[in-house]
GROMACS .gro file of C-alpha atoms in nm:
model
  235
    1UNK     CA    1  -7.330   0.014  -1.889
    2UNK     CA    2  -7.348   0.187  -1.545
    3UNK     CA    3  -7.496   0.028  -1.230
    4UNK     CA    4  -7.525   0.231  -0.947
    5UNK     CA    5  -7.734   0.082  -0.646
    6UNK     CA    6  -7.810   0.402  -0.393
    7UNK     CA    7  -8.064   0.575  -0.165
    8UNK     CA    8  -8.223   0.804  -0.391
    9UNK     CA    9  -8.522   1.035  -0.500
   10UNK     CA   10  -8.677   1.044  -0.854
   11UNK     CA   11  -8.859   1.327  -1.019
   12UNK     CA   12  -8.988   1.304  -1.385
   13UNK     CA   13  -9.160   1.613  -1.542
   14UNK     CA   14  -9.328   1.663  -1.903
   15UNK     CA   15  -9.618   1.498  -2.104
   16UNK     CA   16  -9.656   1.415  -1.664
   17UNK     CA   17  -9.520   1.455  -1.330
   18UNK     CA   18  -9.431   1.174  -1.173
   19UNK     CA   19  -9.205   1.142  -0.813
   20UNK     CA   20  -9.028   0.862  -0.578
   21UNK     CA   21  -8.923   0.905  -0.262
   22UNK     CA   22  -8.616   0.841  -0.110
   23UNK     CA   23  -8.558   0.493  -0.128
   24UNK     CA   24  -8.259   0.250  -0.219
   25UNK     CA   25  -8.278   0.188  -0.561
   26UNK     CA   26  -8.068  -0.003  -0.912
   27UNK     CA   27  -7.995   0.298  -1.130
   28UNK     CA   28  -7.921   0.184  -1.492
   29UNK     CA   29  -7.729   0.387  -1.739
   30UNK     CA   30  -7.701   0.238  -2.106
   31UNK     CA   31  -7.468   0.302  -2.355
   32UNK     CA   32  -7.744   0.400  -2.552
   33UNK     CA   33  -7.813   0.669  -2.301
   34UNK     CA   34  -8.096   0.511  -2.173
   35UNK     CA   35  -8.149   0.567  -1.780
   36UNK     CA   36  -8.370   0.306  -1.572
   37UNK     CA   37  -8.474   0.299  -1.175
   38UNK     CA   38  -8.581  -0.016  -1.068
   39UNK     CA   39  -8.664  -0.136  -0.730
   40UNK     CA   40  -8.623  -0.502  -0.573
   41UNK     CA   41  -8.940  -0.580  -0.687
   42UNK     CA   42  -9.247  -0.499  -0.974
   43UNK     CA   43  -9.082  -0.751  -1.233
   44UNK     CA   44  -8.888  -0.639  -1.482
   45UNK     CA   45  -9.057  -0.302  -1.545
   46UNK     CA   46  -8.884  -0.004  -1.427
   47UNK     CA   47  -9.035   0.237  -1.193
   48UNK     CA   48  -8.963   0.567  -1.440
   49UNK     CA   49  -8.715   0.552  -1.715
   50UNK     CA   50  -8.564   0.836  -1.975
   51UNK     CA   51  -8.543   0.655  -2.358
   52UNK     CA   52  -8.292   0.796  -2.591
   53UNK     CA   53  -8.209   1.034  -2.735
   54UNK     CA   54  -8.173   1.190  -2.415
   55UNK     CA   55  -7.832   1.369  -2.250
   56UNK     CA   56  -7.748   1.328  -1.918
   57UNK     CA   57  -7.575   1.559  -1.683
   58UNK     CA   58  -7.407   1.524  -1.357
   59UNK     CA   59  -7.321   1.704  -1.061
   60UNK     CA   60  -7.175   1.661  -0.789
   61UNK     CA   61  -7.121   1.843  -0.419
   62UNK     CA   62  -6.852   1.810  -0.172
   63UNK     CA   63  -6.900   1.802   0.171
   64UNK     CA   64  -6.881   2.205   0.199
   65UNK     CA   65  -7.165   2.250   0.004
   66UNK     CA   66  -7.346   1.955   0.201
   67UNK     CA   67  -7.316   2.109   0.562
   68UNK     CA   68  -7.426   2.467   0.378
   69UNK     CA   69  -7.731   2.290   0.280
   70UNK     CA   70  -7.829   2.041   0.589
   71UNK     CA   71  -8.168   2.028   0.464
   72UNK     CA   72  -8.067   1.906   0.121
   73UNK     CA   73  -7.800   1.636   0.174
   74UNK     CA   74  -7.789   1.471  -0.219
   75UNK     CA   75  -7.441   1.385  -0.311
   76UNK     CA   76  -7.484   1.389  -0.684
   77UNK     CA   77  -7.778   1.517  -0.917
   78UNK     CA   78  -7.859   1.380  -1.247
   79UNK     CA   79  -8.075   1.594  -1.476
   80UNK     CA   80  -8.146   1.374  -1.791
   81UNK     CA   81  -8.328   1.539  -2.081
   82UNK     CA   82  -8.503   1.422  -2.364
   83UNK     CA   83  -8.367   1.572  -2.673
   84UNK     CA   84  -8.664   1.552  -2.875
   85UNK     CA   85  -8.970   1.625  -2.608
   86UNK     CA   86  -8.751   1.826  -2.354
   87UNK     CA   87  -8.907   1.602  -2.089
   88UNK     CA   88  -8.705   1.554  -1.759
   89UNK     CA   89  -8.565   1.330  -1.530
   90UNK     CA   90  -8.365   1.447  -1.206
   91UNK     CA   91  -8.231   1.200  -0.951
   92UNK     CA   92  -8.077   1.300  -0.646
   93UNK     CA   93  -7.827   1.008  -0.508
   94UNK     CA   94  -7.847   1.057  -0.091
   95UNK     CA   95  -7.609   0.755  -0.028
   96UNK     CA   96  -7.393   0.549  -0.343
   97UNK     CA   97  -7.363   0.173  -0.222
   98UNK     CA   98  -7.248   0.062  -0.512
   99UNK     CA   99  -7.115   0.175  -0.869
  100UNK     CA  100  -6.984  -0.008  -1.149
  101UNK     CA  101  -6.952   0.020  -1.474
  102UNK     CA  102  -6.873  -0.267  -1.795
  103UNK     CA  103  -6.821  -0.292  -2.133
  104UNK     CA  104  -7.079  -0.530  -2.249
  105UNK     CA  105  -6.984  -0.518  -2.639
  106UNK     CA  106  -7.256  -0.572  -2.935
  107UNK     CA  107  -7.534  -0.791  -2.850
  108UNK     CA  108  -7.582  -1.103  -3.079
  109UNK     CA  109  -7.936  -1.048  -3.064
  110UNK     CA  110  -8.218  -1.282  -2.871
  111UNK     CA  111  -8.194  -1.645  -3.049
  112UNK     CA  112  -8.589  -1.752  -3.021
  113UNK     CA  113  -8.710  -2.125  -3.007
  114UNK     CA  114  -8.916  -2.190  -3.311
  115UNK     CA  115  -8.775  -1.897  -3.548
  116UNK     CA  116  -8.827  -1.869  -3.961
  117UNK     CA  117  -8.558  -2.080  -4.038
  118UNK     CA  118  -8.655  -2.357  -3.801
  119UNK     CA  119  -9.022  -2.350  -3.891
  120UNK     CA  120  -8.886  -2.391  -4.255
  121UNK     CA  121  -8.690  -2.692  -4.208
  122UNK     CA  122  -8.926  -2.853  -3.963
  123UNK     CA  123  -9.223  -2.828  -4.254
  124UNK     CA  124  -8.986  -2.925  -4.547
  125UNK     CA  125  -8.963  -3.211  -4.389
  126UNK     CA  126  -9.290  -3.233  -4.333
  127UNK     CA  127  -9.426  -3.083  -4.663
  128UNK     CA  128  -9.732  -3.346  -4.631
  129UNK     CA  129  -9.881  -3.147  -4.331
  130UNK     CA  130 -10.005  -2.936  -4.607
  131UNK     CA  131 -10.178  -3.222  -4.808
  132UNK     CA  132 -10.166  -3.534  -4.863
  133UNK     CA  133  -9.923  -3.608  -5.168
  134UNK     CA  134  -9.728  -3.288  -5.168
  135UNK     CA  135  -9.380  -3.309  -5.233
  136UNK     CA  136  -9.071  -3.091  -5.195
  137UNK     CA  137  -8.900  -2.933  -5.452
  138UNK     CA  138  -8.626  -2.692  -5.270
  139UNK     CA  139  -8.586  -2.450  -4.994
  140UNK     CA  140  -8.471  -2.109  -5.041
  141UNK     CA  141  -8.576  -2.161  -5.429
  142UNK     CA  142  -8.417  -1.842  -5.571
  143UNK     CA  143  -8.565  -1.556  -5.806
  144UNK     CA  144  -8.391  -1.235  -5.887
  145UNK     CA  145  -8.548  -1.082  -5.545
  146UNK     CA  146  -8.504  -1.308  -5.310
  147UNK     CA  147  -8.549  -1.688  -5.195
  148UNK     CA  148  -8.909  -1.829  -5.137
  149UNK     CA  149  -8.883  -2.022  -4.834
  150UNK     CA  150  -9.010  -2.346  -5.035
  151UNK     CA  151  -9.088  -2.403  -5.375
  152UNK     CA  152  -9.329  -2.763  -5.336
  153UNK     CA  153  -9.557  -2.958  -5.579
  154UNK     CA  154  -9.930  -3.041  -5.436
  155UNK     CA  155 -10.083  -3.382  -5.526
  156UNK     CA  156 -10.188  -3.279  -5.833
  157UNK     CA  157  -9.861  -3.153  -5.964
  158UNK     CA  158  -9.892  -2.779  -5.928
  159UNK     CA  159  -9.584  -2.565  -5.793
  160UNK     CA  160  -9.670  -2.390  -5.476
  161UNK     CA  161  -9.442  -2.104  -5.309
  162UNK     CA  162  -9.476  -2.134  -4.955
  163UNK     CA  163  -9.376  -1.825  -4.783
  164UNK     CA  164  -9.308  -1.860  -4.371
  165UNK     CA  165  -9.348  -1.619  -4.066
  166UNK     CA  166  -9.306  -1.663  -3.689
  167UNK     CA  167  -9.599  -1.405  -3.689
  168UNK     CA  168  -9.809  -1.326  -4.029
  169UNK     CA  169  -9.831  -0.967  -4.108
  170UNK     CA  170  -9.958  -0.802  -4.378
  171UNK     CA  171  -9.575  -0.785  -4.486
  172UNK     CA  172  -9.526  -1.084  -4.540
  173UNK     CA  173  -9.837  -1.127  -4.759
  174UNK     CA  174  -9.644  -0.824  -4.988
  175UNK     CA  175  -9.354  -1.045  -4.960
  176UNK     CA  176  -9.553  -1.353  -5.145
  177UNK     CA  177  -9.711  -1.152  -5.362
  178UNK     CA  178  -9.392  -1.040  -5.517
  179UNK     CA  179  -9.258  -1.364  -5.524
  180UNK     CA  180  -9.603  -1.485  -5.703
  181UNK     CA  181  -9.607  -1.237  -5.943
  182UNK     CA  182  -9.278  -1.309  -6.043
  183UNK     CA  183  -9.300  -1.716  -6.053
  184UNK     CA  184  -9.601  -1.686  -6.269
  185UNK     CA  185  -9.384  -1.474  -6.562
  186UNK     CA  186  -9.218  -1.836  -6.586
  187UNK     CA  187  -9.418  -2.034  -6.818
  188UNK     CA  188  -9.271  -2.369  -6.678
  189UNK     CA  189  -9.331  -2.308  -6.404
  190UNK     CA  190  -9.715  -2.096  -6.412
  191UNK     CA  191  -9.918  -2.124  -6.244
  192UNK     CA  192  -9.789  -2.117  -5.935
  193UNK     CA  193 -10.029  -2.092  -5.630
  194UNK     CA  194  -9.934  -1.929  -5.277
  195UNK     CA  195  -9.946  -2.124  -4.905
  196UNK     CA  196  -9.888  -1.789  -4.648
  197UNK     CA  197  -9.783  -1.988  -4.339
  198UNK     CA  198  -9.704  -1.915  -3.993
  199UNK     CA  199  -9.754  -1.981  -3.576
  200UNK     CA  200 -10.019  -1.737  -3.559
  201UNK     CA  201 -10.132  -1.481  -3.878
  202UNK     CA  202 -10.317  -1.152  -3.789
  203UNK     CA  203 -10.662  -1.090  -3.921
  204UNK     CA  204 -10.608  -0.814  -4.149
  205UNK     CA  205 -10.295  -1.028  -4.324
  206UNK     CA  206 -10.547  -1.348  -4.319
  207UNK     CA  207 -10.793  -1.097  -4.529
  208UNK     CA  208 -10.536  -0.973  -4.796
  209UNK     CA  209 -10.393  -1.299  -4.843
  210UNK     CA  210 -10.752  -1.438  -4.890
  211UNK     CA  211 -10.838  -1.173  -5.149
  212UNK     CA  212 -10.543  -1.247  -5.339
  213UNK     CA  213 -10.607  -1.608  -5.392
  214UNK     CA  214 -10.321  -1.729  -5.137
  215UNK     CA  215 -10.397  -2.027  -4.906
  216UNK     CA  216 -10.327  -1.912  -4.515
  217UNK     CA  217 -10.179  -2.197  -4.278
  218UNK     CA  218 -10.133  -2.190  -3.897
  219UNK     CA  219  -9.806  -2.384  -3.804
  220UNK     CA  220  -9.827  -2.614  -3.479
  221UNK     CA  221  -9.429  -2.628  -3.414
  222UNK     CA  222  -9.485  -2.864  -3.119
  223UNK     CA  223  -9.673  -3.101  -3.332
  224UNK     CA  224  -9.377  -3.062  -3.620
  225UNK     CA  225  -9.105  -3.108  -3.398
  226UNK     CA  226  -9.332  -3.462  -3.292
  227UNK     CA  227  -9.364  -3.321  -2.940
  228UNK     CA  228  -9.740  -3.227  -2.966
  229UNK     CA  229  -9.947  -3.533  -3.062
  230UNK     CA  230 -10.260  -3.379  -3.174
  231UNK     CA  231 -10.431  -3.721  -3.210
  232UNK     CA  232 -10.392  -3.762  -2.852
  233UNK     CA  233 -10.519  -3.455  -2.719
  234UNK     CA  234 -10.845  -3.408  -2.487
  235UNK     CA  235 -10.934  -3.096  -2.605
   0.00000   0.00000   0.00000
């Protein structure tokens, strides 16, 4: 990654035309080829950006070709190009005041609070949020195309596969139905019923799940982890 922090001008051109004046500025260059220009402030959003693929080229002018051109006193150019929409970004550095560059490696990926595998031990352990008299059989109960995320027993004694999503999509209702139709080939087992549960399920996956006979179940984490009392709440 490159960081370059310099008085510069910005000039985008394509699907619209877009242009910053001279003005200090954090240039980022990813590895990725992605190119950002931020300012101190606005958040985190850049103020124009180029997303890969995109190629970036470079040039630079010496002092020569400076005093030839007083009215045009950039120091380096960079014309990045998409490679797909042949949009444009040129930025013209006036005055560098600071560039680095570092080898920041492969990313381990964000590590959310409240992921799959935490929602799935927090309600294992909690299987009688779902009903009073449930039990647990196993988590990650296997079939030849994957684990179901728990395999339980409701009051009355009927297996349940209980498939879990930060965020229900209608994927994840495929994902259950697969699992179902498979479970069900296993007469000791049949039938087995569905639970499709997760922090917050979108309408059309509530609908297809519905219409499939699967059970749809919004998680409270906070309340599993014991953090939330519900029975306490005002409103």
């Amino acid at each position: 990654m490159r960081l370059v922090v310099a008085r510069c001008s910005v000039d985008y051109t394509g699907r619209l035309t877009a242009h910053l004046p001279l003005a200090p500025r954090l240039l980022i260059v990813k590895a990725d080829g992605s190119v950002l220009v931020h300012s101190d402030g606005g958040s985190y959003k850049p103020l124009n950006w180029m997303t890969p693929p995109c190629t970036l080229r470079s040039t630079r002018r010496d002092d020569d070709e400076i005093e030839a051109d007083p009215d045009s006193d950039w120091i380096e150019q960079w014309d990045v190009t998409h490679d797909k929409t042949g949009d444009k970004l040129r930025v013209r550095l006036h005055e560098i005041l600071e560039d680095s560059s570092h080898e920041l490696g492969e990313d381990p990926g964000l590590q959310k609070d409240g992921v799959e595998a935490h929602l799935q031990a927090l309600l294992a352990e909690n299987i009688d949020t779902l009903g009073e008299g449930w039990s647990l059989v196993r988590r990650e109960y296997g079939t030849a195309i994957g684990p179901v995320d728990i395999m339980a027993r409701d009051a009355d004694g009927a297996a349940v596969a209980i498939e879990i999503k930060r965020r229900g999509e209608i994927d994840g209702v495929e994902q259950l139905t697969r699992y179902l139709e498979l479970l069900n080939r296993d007469p000791l087992l049949a039938p087995v019923r569905g639970v499709f549960a997760a922090q917050a399920i979108k309408p059309q996956a509530r609908v297809l799940a519905e219409d499939r006979g699967i059970d749809c179940v919004t998680l409270d984490y906070d309340a599993l982890r014991g953090i939330d009392d519900v029975d306490s709440r005002l409103f």
